[in-house]
mmCIF file of N, CA, C and O in Angstrom:
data_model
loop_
_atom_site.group_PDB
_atom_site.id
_atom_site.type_symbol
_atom_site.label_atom_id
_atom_site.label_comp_id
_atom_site.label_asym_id
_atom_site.label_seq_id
_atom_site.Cartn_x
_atom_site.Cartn_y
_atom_site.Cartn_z
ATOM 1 N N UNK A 295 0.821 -1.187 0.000
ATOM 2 C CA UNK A 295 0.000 0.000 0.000
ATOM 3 C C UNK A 295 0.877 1.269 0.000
ATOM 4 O O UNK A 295 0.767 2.343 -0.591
ATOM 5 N N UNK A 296 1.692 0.828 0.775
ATOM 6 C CA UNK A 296 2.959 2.509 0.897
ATOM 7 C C UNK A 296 3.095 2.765 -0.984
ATOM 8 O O UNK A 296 2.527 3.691 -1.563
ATOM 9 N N UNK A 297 3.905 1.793 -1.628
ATOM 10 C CA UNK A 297 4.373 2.037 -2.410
ATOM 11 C C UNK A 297 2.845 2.890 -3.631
ATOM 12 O O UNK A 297 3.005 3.813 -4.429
ATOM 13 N N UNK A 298 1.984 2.397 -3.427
ATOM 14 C CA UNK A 298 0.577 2.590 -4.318
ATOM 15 C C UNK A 298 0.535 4.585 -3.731
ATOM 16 O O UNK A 298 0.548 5.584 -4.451
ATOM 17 N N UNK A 299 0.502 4.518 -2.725
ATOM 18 C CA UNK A 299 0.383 5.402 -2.223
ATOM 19 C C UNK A 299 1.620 6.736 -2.810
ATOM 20 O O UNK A 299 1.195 7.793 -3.276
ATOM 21 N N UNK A 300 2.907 6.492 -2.704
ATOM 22 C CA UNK A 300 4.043 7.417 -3.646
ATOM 23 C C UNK A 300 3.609 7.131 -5.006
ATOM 24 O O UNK A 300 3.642 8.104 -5.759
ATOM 25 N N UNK A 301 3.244 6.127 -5.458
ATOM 26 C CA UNK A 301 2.967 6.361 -6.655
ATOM 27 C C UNK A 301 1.769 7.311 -7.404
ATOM 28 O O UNK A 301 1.678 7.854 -8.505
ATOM 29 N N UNK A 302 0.949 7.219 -6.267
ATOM 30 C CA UNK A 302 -0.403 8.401 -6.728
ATOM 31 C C UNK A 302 -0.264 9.803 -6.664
ATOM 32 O O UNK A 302 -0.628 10.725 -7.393
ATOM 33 N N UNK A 303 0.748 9.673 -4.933
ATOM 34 C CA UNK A 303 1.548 11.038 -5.422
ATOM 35 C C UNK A 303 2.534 11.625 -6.429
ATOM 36 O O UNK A 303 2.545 12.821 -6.722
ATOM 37 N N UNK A 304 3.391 10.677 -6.958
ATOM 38 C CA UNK A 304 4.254 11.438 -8.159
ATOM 39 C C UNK A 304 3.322 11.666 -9.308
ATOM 40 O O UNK A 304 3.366 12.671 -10.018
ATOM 41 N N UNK A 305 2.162 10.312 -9.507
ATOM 42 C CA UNK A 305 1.071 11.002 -10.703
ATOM 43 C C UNK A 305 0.635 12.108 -10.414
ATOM 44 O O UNK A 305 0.533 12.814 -11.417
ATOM 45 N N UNK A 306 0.143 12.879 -8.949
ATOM 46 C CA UNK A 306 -0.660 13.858 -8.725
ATOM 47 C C UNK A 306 0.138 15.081 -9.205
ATOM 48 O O UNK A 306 -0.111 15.827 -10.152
ATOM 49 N N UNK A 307 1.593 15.122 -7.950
ATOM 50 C CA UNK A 307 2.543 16.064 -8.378
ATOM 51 C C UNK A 307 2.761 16.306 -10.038
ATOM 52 O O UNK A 307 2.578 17.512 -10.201
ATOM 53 N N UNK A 308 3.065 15.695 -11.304
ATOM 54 C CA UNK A 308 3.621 15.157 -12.160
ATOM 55 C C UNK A 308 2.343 15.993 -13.547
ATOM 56 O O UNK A 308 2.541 16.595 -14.603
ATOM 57 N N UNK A 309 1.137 15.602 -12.805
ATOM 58 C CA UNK A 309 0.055 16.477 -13.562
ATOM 59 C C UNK A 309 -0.527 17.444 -13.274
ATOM 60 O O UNK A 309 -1.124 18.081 -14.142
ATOM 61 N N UNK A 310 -0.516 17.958 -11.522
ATOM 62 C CA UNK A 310 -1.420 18.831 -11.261
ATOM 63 C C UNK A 310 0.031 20.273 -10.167
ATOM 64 O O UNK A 310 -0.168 21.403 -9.721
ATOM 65 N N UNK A 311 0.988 19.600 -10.176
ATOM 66 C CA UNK A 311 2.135 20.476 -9.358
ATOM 67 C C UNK A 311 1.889 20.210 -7.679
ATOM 68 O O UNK A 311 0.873 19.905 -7.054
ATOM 69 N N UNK A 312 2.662 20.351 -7.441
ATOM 70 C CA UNK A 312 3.443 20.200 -5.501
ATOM 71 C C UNK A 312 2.124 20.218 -4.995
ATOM 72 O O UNK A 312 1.525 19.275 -4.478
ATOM 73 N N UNK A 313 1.680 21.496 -5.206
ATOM 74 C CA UNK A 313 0.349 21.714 -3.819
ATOM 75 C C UNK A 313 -1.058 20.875 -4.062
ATOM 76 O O UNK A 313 -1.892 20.782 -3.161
ATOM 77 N N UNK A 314 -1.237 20.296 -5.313
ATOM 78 C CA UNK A 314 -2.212 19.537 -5.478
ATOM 79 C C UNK A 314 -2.218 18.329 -4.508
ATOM 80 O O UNK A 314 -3.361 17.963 -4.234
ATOM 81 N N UNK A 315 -1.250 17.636 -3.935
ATOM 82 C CA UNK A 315 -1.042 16.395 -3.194
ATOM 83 C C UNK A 315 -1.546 16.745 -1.708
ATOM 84 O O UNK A 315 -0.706 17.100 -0.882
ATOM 85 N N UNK A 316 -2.612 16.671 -1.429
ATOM 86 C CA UNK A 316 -3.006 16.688 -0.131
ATOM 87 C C UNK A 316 -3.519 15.199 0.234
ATOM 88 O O UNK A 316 -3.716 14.251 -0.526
ATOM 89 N N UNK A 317 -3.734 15.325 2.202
ATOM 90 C CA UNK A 317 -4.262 14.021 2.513
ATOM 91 C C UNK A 317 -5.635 13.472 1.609
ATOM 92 O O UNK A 317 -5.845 12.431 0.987
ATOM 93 N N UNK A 318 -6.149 14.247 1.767
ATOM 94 C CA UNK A 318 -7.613 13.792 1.266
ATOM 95 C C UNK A 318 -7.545 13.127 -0.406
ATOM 96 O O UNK A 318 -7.728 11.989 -0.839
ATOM 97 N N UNK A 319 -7.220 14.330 -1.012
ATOM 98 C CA UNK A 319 -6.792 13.956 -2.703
ATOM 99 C C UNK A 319 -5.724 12.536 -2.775
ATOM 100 O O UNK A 319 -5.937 11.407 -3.217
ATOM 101 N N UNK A 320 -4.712 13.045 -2.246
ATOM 102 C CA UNK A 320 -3.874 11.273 -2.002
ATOM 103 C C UNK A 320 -4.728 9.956 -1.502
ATOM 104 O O UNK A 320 -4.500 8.928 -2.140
ATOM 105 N N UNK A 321 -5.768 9.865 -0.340
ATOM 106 C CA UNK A 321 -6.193 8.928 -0.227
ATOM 107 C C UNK A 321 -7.118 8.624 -1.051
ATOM 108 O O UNK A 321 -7.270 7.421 -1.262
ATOM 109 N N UNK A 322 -8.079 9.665 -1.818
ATOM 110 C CA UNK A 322 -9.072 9.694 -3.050
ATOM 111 C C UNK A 322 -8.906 8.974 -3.934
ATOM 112 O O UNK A 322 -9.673 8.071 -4.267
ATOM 113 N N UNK A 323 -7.518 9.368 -4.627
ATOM 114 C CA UNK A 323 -6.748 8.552 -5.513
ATOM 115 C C UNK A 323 -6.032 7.688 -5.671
ATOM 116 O O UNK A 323 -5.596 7.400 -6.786
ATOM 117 N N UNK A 324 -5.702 6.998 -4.495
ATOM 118 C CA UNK A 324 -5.466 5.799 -4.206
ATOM 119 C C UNK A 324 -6.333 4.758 -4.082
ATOM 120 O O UNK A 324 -6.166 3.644 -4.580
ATOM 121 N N UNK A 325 -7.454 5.186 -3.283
ATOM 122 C CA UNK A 325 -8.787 4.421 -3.302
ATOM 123 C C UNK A 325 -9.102 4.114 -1.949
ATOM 124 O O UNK A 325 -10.171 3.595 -1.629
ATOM 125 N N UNK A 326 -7.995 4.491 -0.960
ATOM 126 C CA UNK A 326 -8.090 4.454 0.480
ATOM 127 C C UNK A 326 -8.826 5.416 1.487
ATOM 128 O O UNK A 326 -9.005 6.521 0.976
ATOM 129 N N UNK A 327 -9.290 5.310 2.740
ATOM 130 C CA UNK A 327 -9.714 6.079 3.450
ATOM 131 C C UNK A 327 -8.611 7.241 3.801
ATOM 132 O O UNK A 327 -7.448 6.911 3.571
ATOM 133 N N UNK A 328 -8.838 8.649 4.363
ATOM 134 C CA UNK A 328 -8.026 9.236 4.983
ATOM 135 C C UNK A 328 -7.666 8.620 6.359
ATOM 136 O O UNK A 328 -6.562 8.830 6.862
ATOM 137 N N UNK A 329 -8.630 7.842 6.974
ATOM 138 C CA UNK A 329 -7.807 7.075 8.170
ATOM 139 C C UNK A 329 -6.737 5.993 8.146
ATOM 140 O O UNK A 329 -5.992 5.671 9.072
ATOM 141 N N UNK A 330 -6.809 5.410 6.715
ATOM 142 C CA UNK A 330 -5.719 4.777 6.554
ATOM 143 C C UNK A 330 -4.953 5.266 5.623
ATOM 144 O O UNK A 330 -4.385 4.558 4.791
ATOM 145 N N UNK A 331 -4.874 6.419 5.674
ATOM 146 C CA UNK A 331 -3.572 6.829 4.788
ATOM 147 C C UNK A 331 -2.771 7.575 5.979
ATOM 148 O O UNK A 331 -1.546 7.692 5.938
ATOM 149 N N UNK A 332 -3.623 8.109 7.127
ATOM 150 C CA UNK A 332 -2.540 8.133 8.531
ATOM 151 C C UNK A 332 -2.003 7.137 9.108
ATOM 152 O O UNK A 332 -1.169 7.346 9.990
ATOM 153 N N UNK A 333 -2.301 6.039 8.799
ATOM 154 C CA UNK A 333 -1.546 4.738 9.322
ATOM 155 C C UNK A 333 -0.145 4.880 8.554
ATOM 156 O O UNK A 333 0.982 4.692 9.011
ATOM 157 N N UNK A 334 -0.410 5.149 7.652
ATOM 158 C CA UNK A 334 1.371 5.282 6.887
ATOM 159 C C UNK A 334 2.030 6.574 7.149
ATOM 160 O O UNK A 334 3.224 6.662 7.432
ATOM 161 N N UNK A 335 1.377 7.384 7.066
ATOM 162 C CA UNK A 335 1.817 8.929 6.854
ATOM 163 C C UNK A 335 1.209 9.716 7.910
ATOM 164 O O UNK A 335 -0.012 9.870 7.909
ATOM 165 N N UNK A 336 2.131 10.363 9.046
ATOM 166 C CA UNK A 336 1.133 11.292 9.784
ATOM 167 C C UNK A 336 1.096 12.458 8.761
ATOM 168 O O UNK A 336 0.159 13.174 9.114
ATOM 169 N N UNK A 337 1.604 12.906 7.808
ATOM 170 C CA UNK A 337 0.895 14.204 7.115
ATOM 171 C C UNK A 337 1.936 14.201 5.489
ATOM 172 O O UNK A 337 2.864 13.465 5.154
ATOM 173 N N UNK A 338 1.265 15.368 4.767
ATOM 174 C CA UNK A 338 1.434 15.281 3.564
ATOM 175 C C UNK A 338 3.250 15.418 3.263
ATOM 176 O O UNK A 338 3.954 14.904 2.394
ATOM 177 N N UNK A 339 3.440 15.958 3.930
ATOM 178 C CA UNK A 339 4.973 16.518 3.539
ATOM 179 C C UNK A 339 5.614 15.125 3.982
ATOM 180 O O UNK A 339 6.737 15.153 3.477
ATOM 181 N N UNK A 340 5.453 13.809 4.736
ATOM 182 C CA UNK A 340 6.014 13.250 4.769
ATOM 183 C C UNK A 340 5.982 12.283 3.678
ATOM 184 O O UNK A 340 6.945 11.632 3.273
ATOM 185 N N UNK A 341 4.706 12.247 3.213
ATOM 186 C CA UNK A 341 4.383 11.207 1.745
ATOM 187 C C UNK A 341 5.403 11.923 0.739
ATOM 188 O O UNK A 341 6.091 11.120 0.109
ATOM 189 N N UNK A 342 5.650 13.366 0.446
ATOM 190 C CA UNK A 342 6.251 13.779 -0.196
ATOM 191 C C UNK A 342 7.827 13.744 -0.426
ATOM 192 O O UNK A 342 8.611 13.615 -1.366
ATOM 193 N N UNK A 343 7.862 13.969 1.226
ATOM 194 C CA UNK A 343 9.392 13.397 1.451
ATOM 195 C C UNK A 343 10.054 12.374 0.690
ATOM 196 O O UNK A 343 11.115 12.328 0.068
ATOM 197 N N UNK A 344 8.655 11.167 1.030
ATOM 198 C CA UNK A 344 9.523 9.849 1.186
ATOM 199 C C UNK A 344 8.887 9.210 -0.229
ATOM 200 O O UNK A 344 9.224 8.066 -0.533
ATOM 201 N N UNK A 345 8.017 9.914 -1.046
ATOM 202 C CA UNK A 345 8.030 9.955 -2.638
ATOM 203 C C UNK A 345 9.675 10.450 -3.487
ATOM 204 O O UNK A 345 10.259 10.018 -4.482
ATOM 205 N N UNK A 346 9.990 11.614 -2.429
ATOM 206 C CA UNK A 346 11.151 12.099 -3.047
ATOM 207 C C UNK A 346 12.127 11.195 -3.160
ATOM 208 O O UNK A 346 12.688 10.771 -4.170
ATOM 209 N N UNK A 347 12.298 10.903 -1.882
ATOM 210 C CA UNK A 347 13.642 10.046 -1.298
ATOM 211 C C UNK A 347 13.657 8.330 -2.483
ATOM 212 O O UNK A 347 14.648 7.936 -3.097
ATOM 213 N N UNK A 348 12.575 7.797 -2.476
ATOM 214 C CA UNK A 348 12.354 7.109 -3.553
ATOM 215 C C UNK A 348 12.601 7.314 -4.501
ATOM 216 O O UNK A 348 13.563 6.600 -4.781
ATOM 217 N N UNK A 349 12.291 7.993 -5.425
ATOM 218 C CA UNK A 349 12.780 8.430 -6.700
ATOM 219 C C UNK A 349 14.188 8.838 -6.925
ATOM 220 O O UNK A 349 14.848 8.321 -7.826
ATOM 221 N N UNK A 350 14.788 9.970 -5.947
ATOM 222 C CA UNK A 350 16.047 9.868 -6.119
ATOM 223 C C UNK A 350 17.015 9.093 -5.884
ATOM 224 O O UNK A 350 18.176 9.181 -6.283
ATOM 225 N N UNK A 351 16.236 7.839 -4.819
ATOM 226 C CA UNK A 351 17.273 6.800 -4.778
ATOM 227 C C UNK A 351 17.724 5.803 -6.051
ATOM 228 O O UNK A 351 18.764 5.248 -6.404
ATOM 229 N N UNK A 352 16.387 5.894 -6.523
ATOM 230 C CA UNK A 352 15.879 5.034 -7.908
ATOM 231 C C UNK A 352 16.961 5.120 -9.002
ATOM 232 O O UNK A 352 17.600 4.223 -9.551
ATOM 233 N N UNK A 353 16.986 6.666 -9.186
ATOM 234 C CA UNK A 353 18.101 7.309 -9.918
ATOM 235 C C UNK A 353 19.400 7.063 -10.041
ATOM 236 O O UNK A 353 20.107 6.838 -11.023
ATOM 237 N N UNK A 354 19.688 7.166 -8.500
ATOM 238 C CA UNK A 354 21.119 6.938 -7.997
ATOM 239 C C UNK A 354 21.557 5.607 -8.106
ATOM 240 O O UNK A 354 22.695 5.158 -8.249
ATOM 241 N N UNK A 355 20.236 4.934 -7.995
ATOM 242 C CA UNK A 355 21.286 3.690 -8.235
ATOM 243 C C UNK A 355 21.187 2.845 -9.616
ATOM 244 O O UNK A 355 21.644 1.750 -9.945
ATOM 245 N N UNK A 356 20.232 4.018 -10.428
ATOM 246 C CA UNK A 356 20.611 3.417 -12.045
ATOM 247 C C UNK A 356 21.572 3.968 -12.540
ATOM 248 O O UNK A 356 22.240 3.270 -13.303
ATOM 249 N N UNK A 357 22.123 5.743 -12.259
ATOM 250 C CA UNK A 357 23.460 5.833 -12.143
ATOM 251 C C UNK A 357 24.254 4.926 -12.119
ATOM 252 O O UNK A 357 24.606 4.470 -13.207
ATOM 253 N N UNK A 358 24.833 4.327 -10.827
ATOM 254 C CA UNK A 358 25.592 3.734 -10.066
ATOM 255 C C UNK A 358 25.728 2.397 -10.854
ATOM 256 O O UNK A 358 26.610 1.711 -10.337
ATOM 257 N N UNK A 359 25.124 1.767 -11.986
ATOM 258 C CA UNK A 359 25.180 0.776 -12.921
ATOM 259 C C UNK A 359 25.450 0.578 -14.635
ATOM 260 O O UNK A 359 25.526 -0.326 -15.468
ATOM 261 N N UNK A 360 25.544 2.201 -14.531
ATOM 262 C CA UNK A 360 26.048 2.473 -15.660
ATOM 263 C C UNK A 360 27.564 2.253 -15.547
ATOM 264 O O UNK A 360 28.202 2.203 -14.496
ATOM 265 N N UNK A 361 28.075 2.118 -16.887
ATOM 266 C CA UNK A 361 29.311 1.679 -16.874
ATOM 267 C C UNK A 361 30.308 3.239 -17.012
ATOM 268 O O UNK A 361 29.884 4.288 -17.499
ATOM 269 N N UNK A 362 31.477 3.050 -16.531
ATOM 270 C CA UNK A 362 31.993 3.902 -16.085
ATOM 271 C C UNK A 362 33.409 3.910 -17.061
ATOM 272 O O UNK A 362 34.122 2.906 -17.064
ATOM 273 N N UNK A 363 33.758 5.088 -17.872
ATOM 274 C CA UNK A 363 34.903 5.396 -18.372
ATOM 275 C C UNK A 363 35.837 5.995 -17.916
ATOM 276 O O UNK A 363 35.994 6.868 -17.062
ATOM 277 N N UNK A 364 36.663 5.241 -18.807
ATOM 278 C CA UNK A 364 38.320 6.824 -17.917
ATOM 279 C C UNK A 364 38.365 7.532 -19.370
ATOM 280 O O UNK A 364 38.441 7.051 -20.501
ATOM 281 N N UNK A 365 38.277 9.061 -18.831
ATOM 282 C CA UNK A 365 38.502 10.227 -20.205
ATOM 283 C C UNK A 365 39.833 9.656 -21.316
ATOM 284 O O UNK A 365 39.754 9.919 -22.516
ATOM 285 N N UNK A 366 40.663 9.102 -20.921
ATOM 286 C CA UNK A 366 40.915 8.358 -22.505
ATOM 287 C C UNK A 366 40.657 7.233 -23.233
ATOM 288 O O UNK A 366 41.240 6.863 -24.253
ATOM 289 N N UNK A 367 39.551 6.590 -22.528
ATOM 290 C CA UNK A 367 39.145 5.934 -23.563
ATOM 291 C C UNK A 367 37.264 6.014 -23.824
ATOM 292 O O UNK A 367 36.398 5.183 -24.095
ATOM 293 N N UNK A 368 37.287 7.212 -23.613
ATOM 294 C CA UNK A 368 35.896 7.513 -23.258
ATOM 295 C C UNK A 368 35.346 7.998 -24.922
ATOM 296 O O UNK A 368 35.993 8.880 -25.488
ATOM 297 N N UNK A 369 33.987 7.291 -25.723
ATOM 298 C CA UNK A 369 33.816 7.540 -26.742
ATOM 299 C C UNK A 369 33.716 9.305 -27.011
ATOM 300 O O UNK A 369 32.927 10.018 -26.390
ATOM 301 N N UNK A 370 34.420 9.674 -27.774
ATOM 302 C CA UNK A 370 34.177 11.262 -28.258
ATOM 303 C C UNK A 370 34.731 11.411 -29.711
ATOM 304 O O UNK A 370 35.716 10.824 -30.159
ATOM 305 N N UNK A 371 34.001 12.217 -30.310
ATOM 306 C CA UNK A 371 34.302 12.404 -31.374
ATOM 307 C C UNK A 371 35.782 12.259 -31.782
ATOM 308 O O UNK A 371 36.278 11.393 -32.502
ATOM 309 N N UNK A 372 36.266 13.104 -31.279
ATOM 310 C CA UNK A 372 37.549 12.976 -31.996
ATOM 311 C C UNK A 372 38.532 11.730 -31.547
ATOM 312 O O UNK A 372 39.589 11.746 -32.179
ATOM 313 N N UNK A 373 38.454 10.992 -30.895
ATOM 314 C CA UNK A 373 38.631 9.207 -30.546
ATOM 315 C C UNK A 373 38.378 8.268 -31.299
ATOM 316 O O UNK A 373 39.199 7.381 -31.533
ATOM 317 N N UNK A 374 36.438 8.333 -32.129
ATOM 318 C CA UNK A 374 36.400 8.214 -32.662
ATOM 319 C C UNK A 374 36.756 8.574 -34.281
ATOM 320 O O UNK A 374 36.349 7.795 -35.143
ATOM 321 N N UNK A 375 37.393 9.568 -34.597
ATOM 322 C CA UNK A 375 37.839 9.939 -36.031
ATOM 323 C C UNK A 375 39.196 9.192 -35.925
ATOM 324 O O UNK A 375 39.615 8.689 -36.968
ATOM 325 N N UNK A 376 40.072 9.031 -34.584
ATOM 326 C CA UNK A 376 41.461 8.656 -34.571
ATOM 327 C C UNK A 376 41.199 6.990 -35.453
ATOM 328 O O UNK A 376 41.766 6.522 -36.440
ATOM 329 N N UNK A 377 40.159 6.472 -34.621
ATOM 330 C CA UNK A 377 40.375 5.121 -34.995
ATOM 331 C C UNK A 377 39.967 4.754 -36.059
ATOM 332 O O UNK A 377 40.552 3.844 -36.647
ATOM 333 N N UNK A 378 38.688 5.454 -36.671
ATOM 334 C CA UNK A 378 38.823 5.385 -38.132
ATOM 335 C C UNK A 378 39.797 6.144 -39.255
ATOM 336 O O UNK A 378 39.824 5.978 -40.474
ATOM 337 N N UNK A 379 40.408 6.832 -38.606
ATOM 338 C CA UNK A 379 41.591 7.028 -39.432
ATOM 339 C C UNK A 379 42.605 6.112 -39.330
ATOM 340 O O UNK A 379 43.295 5.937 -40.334
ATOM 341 N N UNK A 380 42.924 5.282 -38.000
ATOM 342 C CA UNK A 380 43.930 4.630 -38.080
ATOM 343 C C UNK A 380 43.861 3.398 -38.729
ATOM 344 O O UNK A 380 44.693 2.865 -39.463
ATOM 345 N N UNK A 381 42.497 2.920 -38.279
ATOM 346 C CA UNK A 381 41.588 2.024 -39.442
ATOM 347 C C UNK A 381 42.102 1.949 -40.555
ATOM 348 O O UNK A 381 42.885 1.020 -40.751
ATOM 349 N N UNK A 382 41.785 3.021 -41.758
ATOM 350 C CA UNK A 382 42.172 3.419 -43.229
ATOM 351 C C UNK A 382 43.744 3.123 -43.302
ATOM 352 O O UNK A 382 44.224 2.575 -44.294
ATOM 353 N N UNK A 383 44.528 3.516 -42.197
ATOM 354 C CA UNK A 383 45.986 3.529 -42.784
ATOM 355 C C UNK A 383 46.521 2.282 -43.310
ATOM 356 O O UNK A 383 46.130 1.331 -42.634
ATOM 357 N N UNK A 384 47.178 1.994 -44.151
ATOM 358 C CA UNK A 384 47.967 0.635 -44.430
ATOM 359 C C UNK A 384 49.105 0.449 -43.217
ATOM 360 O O UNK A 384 49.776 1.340 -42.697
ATOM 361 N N UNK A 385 49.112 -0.753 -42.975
ATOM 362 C CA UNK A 385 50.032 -1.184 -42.287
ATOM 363 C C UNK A 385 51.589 -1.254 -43.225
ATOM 364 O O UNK A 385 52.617 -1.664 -42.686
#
């Protein structure tokens, strides 16, 4: 339910901006009572919080799996022109 719950908020935030996410509208759109959306959350800024904290963790750790270069052998244009030039040369 937590997770249903950040998720209705990033839709809410995402279409309607920050201040649209209140208790009432969050539990509306989830499909839950406002008494059980205080079982998770004593108030809005913490759903928001911990919507945030989610997402940027999300991020960080698809970051964190990308593969990682060292600046000389990192694809860039002109790296790439070297090797197709060196390509072309006759041995």
């Amino acid at each position: 339910m937590r997770e249903a719950i950040l998720d209705t908020t990033g839709a809410l935030v995402a279409e309607h901006g920050l201040l649209s996410a209140t208790m009432s509208r969050v539990a509306e759109e989830t499909g839950i009572g406002r008494v059980a959306l205080y079982k998770y959350f004593p108030d809005v800024e913490s759903i928001l919080l911990a919507w945030h904290e989610r997402d940027v963790g999300g991020h960080l750790e698809r970051l964190s799996l990308r593969p990682t270069h060292s600046s000389s052998t990192r694809a860039t244009p002109a790296n790439s022109r070297r090797s197709r030039i060196g390509a072309s040369m006759p041995t």
